[in-house]
PDB file of C-alpha atoms in Angstrom:
ATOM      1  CA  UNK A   1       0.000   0.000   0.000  1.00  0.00           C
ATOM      2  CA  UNK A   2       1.331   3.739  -0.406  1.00  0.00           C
ATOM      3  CA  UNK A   3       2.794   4.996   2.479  1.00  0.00           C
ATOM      4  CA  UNK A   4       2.822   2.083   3.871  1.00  0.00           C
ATOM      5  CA  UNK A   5       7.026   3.068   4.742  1.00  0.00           C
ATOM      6  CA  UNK A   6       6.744   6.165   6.425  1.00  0.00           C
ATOM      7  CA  UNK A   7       3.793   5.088   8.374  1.00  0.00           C
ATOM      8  CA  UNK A   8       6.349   2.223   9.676  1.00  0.00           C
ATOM      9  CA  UNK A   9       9.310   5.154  10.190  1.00  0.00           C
ATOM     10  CA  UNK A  10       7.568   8.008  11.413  1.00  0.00           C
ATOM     11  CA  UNK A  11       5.067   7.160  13.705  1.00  0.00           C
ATOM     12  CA  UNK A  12       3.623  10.913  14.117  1.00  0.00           C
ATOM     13  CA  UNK A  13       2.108   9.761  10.805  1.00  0.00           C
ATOM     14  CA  UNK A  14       0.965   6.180  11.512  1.00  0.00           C
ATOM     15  CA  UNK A  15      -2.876   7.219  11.633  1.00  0.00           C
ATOM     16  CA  UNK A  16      -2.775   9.456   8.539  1.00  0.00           C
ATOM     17  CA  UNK A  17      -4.649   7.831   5.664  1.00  0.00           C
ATOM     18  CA  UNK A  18      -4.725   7.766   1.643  1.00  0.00           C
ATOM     19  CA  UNK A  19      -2.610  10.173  -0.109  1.00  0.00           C
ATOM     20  CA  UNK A  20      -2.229  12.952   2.882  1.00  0.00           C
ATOM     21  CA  UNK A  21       0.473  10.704   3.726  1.00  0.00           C
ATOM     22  CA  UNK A  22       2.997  12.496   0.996  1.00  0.00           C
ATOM     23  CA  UNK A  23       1.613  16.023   2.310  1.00  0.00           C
ATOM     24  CA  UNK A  24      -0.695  16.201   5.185  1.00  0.00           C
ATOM     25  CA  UNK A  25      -0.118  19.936   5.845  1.00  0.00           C
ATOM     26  CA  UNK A  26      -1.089  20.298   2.003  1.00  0.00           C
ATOM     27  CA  UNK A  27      -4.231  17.965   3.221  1.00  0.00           C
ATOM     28  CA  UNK A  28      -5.069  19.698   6.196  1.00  0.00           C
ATOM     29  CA  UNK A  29      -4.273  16.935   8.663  1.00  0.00           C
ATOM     30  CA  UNK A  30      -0.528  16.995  10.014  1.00  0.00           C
ATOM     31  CA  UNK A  31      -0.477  15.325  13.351  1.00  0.00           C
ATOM     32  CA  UNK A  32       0.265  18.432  16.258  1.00  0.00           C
ATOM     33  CA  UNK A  33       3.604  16.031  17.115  1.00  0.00           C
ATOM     34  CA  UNK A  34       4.650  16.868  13.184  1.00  0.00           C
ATOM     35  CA  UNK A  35       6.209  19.546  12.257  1.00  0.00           C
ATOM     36  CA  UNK A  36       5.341  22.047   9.916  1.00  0.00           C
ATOM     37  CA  UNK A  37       7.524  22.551   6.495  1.00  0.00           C
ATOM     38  CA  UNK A  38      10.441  24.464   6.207  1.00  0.00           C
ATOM     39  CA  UNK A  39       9.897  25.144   2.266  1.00  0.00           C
ATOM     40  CA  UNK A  40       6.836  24.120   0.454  1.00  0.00           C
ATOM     41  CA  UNK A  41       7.547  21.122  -2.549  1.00  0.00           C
ATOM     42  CA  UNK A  42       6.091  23.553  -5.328  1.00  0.00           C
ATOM     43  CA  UNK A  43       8.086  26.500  -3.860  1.00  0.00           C
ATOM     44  CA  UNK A  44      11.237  24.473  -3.392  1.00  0.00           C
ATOM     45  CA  UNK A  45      10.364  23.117  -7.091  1.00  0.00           C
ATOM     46  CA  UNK A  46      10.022  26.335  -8.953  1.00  0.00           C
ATOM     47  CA  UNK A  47      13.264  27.639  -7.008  1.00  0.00           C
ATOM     48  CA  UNK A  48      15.690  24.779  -7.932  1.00  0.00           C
ATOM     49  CA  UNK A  49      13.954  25.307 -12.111  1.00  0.00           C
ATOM     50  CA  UNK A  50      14.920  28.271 -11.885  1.00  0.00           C
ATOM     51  CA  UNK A  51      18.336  28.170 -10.445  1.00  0.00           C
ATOM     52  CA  UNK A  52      19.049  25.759 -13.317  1.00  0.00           C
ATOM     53  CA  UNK A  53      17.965  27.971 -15.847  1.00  0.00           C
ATOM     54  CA  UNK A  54      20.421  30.108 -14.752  1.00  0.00           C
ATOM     55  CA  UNK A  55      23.388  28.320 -14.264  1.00  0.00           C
ATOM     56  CA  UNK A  56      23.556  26.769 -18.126  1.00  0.00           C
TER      57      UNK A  56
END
């Protein structure tokens, strides 16, 4: 099953279900004992794009 791995390794996620595993802030239901991001996947995304358009 999906997610079935980091239910196993991170227990502050054991009781999320579906696809909010891979984002439950996105989802709306990160566990209070889980922390909130640091950078955002689509922010973090459109950041390293860019940085590689630059550097050719």
């Amino acid at each position: 099953m999906r997610g079935d791995y980091i239910r196993e390794w991170v227990p502050e996620l054991a009781k999320v279900t579906g696809d909010a595993i891979h984002d439950p802030e996105e989802s709306g239901c990160r566990p209070k004992a889980y922390p909130a991001k640091v950078v955002g996947h689509r922010e973090g995304r459109e950041r390293a794009l860019e940085a590689g358009r630059h550097a050719r």
